[in-house]
GROMACS .gro file of N, CA and C in nm:
model
  246
    1MET      N    1  21.378   2.039 -13.557
    1MET     CA    2  21.392   2.129 -13.443
    1MET      C    3  21.523   2.207 -13.461
    2ASN      N    4  21.515   2.337 -13.443
    2ASN     CA    5  21.637   2.416 -13.463
    2ASN      C    6  21.714   2.434 -13.331
    3ILE      N    7  21.831   2.490 -13.342
    3ILE     CA    8  21.920   2.503 -13.227
    3ILE      C    9  21.862   2.594 -13.118
    4THR      N   10  21.790   2.699 -13.157
    4THR     CA   11  21.730   2.789 -13.057
    4THR      C   12  21.623   2.716 -12.978
    5THR      N   13  21.544   2.633 -13.045
    5THR     CA   14  21.441   2.555 -12.977
    5THR      C   15  21.506   2.456 -12.880
    6ARG      N   16  21.607   2.385 -12.924
    6ARG     CA   17  21.675   2.289 -12.837
    6ARG      C   18  21.739   2.359 -12.717
    7PHE      N   19  21.803   2.473 -12.743
    7PHE     CA   20  21.864   2.547 -12.633
    7PHE      C   21  21.758   2.589 -12.532
    8THR      N   22  21.646   2.641 -12.581
    8THR     CA   23  21.540   2.688 -12.491
    8THR      C   24  21.484   2.574 -12.408
    9GLU      N   25  21.462   2.458 -12.468
    9GLU     CA   26  21.413   2.342 -12.392
    9GLU      C   27  21.510   2.305 -12.281
   10GLU      N   28  21.638   2.302 -12.312
   10GLU     CA   29  21.739   2.270 -12.210
   10GLU      C   30  21.746   2.378 -12.102
   11MET      N   31  21.738   2.504 -12.144
   11MET     CA   32  21.746   2.616 -12.050
   11MET      C   33  21.628   2.612 -11.952
   12VAL      N   34  21.509   2.589 -12.003
   12VAL     CA   35  21.390   2.582 -11.918
   12VAL      C   36  21.403   2.465 -11.821
   13SER      N   37  21.447   2.350 -11.869
   13SER     CA   38  21.463   2.234 -11.783
   13SER      C   39  21.564   2.262 -11.671
   14LEU      N   40  21.678   2.319 -11.707
   14LEU     CA   41  21.779   2.353 -11.606
   14LEU      C   42  21.729   2.459 -11.509
   15ALA      N   43  21.661   2.561 -11.560
   15ALA     CA   44  21.610   2.668 -11.474
   15ALA      C   45  21.507   2.614 -11.376
   16LYS      N   46  21.419   2.525 -11.423
   16LYS     CA   47  21.318   2.466 -11.333
   16LYS      C   48  21.385   2.382 -11.225
   17SER      N   49  21.490   2.309 -11.260
   17SER     CA   50  21.557   2.226 -11.160
   17SER      C   51  21.634   2.310 -11.059
   18TYR      N   52  21.673   2.431 -11.097
   18TYR     CA   53  21.746   2.521 -11.009
   18TYR      C   54  21.654   2.585 -10.906
   19CYS      N   55  21.532   2.615 -10.945
   19CYS     CA   56  21.438   2.688 -10.857
   19CYS      C   57  21.379   2.595 -10.752
   20ASP      N   58  21.368   2.644 -10.628
   20ASP     CA   59  21.305   2.566 -10.523
   20ASP      C   60  21.159   2.537 -10.558
   21ASN      N   61  21.088   2.640 -10.604
   21ASN     CA   62  20.949   2.627 -10.646
   21ASN      C   63  20.939   2.691 -10.784
   22PRO      N   64  20.948   2.612 -10.891
   22PRO     CA   65  20.953   2.669 -11.025
   22PRO      C   66  20.832   2.754 -11.062
   23ASP      N   67  20.718   2.732 -10.996
   23ASP     CA   68  20.599   2.810 -11.029
   23ASP      C   69  20.585   2.938 -10.948
   24GLU      N   70  20.673   2.958 -10.851
   24GLU     CA   71  20.668   3.081 -10.772
   24GLU      C   72  20.709   3.200 -10.858
   25ALA      N   73  20.642   3.311 -10.838
   25ALA     CA   74  20.675   3.432 -10.915
   25ALA      C   75  20.819   3.473 -10.891
   26ALA      N   76  20.882   3.526 -10.995
   26ALA     CA   77  21.022   3.569 -10.984
   26ALA      C   78  21.039   3.676 -10.879
   27ALA      N   79  20.939   3.761 -10.864
   27ALA     CA   80  20.942   3.867 -10.761
   27ALA      C   81  20.808   3.863 -10.688
   28PRO      N   82  20.792   3.769 -10.594
   28PRO     CA   83  20.663   3.750 -10.529
   28PRO      C   84  20.612   3.870 -10.450
   29GLU      N   85  20.698   3.962 -10.416
   29GLU     CA   86  20.656   4.080 -10.338
   29GLU      C   87  20.611   4.193 -10.429
   30GLY      N   88  20.523   4.165 -10.522
   30GLY     CA   89  20.465   4.270 -10.607
   30GLY      C   90  20.548   4.309 -10.727
   31GLY      N   91  20.643   4.226 -10.767
   31GLY     CA   92  20.730   4.265 -10.878
   31GLY      C   93  20.705   4.193 -11.008
   32GLY      N   94  20.599   4.117 -11.020
   32GLY     CA   95  20.571   4.048 -11.145
   32GLY      C   96  20.499   3.918 -11.120
   33SER      N   97  20.444   3.861 -11.227
   33SER     CA   98  20.362   3.742 -11.208
   33SER      C   99  20.415   3.619 -11.281
   34PHE      N  100  20.526   3.629 -11.353
   34PHE     CA  101  20.575   3.509 -11.420
   34PHE      C  102  20.676   3.438 -11.333
   35ALA      N  103  20.690   3.308 -11.359
   35ALA     CA  104  20.772   3.222 -11.275
   35ALA      C  105  20.920   3.257 -11.283
   36GLU      N  106  20.990   3.225 -11.174
   36GLU     CA  107  21.134   3.252 -11.168
   36GLU      C  108  21.209   3.180 -11.280
   37TYR      N  109  21.169   3.055 -11.309
   37TYR     CA  110  21.237   2.982 -11.415
   37TYR      C  111  21.223   3.053 -11.549
   38ALA      N  112  21.110   3.122 -11.571
   38ALA     CA  113  21.089   3.194 -11.697
   38ALA      C  114  21.188   3.310 -11.709
   39MET      N  115  21.209   3.382 -11.600
   39MET     CA  116  21.305   3.493 -11.603
   39MET      C  117  21.447   3.442 -11.628
   40ILE      N  118  21.483   3.333 -11.562
   40ILE     CA  119  21.616   3.273 -11.583
   40ILE      C  120  21.629   3.230 -11.729
   41SER      N  121  21.525   3.168 -11.782
   41SER     CA  122  21.527   3.122 -11.921
   41SER      C  123  21.540   3.238 -12.019
   42LEU      N  124  21.469   3.348 -11.992
   42LEU     CA  125  21.479   3.465 -12.080
   42LEU      C  126  21.620   3.521 -12.082
   43HIS      N  127  21.683   3.528 -11.966
   43HIS     CA  128  21.820   3.581 -11.962
   43HIS      C  129  21.919   3.485 -12.028
   44GLY      N  130  21.898   3.354 -12.010
   44GLY     CA  131  21.984   3.257 -12.078
   44GLY      C  132  21.970   3.268 -12.229
   45LEU      N  133  21.848   3.286 -12.275
   45LEU     CA  134  21.824   3.301 -12.418
   45LEU      C  135  21.888   3.429 -12.471
   46ARG      N  136  21.882   3.535 -12.393
   46ARG     CA  137  21.945   3.661 -12.432
   46ARG      C  138  22.096   3.641 -12.454
   47ILE      N  139  22.158   3.571 -12.363
   47ILE     CA  140  22.302   3.545 -12.375
   47ILE      C  141  22.329   3.456 -12.496
   48PHE      N  142  22.248   3.351 -12.512
   48PHE     CA  143  22.265   3.260 -12.626
   48PHE      C  144  22.253   3.334 -12.759
   49LEU      N  145  22.154   3.424 -12.769
   49LEU     CA  146  22.133   3.499 -12.893
   49LEU      C  147  22.232   3.614 -12.910
   50ASP      N  148  22.306   3.645 -12.802
   50ASP     CA  149  22.404   3.754 -12.803
   50ASP      C  150  22.337   3.886 -12.844
   51GLU      N  151  22.227   3.916 -12.777
   51GLU     CA  152  22.151   4.037 -12.804
   51GLU      C  153  22.126   4.112 -12.674
   52THR      N  154  22.083   4.236 -12.688
   52THR     CA  155  22.041   4.310 -12.570
   52THR      C  156  21.910   4.249 -12.522
   53TYR      N  157  21.874   4.279 -12.398
   53TYR     CA  158  21.748   4.228 -12.343
   53TYR      C  159  21.631   4.281 -12.424
   54LYS      N  160  21.634   4.408 -12.461
   54LYS     CA  161  21.525   4.467 -12.540
   54LYS      C  162  21.511   4.396 -12.674
   55MET      N  163  21.622   4.369 -12.740
   55MET     CA  164  21.617   4.300 -12.869
   55MET      C  165  21.560   4.159 -12.853
   56THR      N  166  21.597   4.092 -12.745
   56THR     CA  167  21.546   3.957 -12.720
   56THR      C  168  21.396   3.960 -12.698
   57ILE      N  169  21.348   4.053 -12.616
   57ILE     CA  170  21.204   4.065 -12.591
   57ILE      C  171  21.131   4.096 -12.721
   58ASP      N  172  21.184   4.188 -12.801
   58ASP     CA  173  21.122   4.222 -12.930
   58ASP      C  174  21.114   4.098 -13.019
   59ARG      N  175  21.220   4.021 -13.025
   59ARG     CA  176  21.223   3.901 -13.109
   59ARG      C  177  21.123   3.797 -13.059
   60LEU      N  178  21.115   3.780 -12.928
   60LEU     CA  179  21.027   3.678 -12.872
   60LEU      C  180  20.879   3.708 -12.895
   61GLU      N  181  20.845   3.832 -12.917
   61GLU     CA  182  20.705   3.867 -12.943
   61GLU      C  183  20.650   3.794 -13.065
   62VAL      N  184  20.737   3.755 -13.157
   62VAL     CA  185  20.693   3.685 -13.278
   62VAL      C  186  20.743   3.540 -13.284
   63MET      N  187  20.803   3.492 -13.177
   63MET     CA  188  20.855   3.355 -13.172
   63MET      C  189  20.766   3.269 -13.080
   64ARG      N  190  20.643   3.243 -13.124
   64ARG     CA  191  20.547   3.171 -13.041
   64ARG      C  192  20.595   3.033 -12.995
   65PRO      N  193  20.662   2.954 -13.080
   65PRO     CA  194  20.708   2.823 -13.031
   65PRO      C  195  20.807   2.835 -12.914
   66ILE      N  196  20.892   2.935 -12.917
   66ILE     CA  197  20.988   2.954 -12.807
   66ILE      C  198  20.914   3.000 -12.682
   67LEU      N  199  20.819   3.090 -12.699
   67LEU     CA  200  20.740   3.135 -12.583
   67LEU      C  201  20.663   3.020 -12.521
   68GLU      N  202  20.609   2.931 -12.604
   68GLU     CA  203  20.536   2.815 -12.551
   68GLU      C  204  20.626   2.727 -12.465
   69ILE      N  205  20.749   2.708 -12.509
   69ILE     CA  206  20.843   2.626 -12.432
   69ILE      C  207  20.868   2.691 -12.295
   70ILE      N  208  20.882   2.823 -12.294
   70ILE     CA  209  20.906   2.895 -12.169
   70ILE      C  210  20.778   2.903 -12.085
   71GLY      N  211  20.664   2.892 -12.150
   71GLY     CA  212  20.536   2.898 -12.078
   71GLY      C  213  20.480   3.038 -12.070
   72LEU      N  214  20.513   3.121 -12.168
   72LEU     CA  215  20.465   3.259 -12.170
   72LEU      C  216  20.386   3.289 -12.297
   73GLU      N  217  20.303   3.390 -12.290
   73GLU     CA  218  20.233   3.446 -12.405
   73GLU      C  219  20.301   3.578 -12.438
   74PRO      N  220  20.285   3.629 -12.560
   74PRO     CA  221  20.347   3.758 -12.593
   74PRO      C  222  20.312   3.870 -12.494
   75ASP      N  223  20.189   3.871 -12.446
   75ASP     CA  224  20.147   3.974 -12.350
   75ASP      C  225  20.211   3.956 -12.213
   76ASP      N  226  20.266   3.836 -12.185
   76ASP     CA  227  20.331   3.809 -12.057
   76ASP      C  228  20.475   3.858 -12.049
   77LEU      N  229  20.532   3.888 -12.166
   77LEU     CA  230  20.674   3.926 -12.167
   77LEU      C  231  20.698   4.050 -12.081
   78PRO      N  232  20.804   4.046 -12.003
   78PRO     CA  233  20.833   4.161 -11.916
   78PRO      C  234  20.878   4.281 -11.998
   79HIS      N  235  20.860   4.396 -11.942
   79HIS     CA  236  20.907   4.519 -12.005
   79HIS      C  237  21.059   4.511 -12.017
   80PRO      N  238  21.117   4.558 -12.126
   80PRO     CA  239  21.263   4.550 -12.141
   80PRO      C  240  21.343   4.614 -12.029
   81SER      N  241  21.282   4.699 -11.949
   81SER     CA  242  21.355   4.761 -11.838
   81SER      C  243  21.368   4.670 -11.717
   82THR      N  244  21.305   4.551 -11.724
   82THR     CA  245  21.305   4.456 -11.611
   82THR      C  246  21.446   4.411 -11.578
   0.00000   0.00000   0.00000
């Protein structure tokens, strides 16, 4: 297991424990369908990788094991303008 995988597992665990309802959409009022913990995890990963959000999203499109940990599919990734 590499360091990015370990970091992502820890980030998802922490993000889920932070959220009142980890499965609730990050923006339940029509702003998206993925869970709040997933958005927190994506931003934590962006900081960990020291990349722009767009670069992180582009990288994650081909990092299926990391997406599986977060609970997303490549088509689920938010637009980089999110």
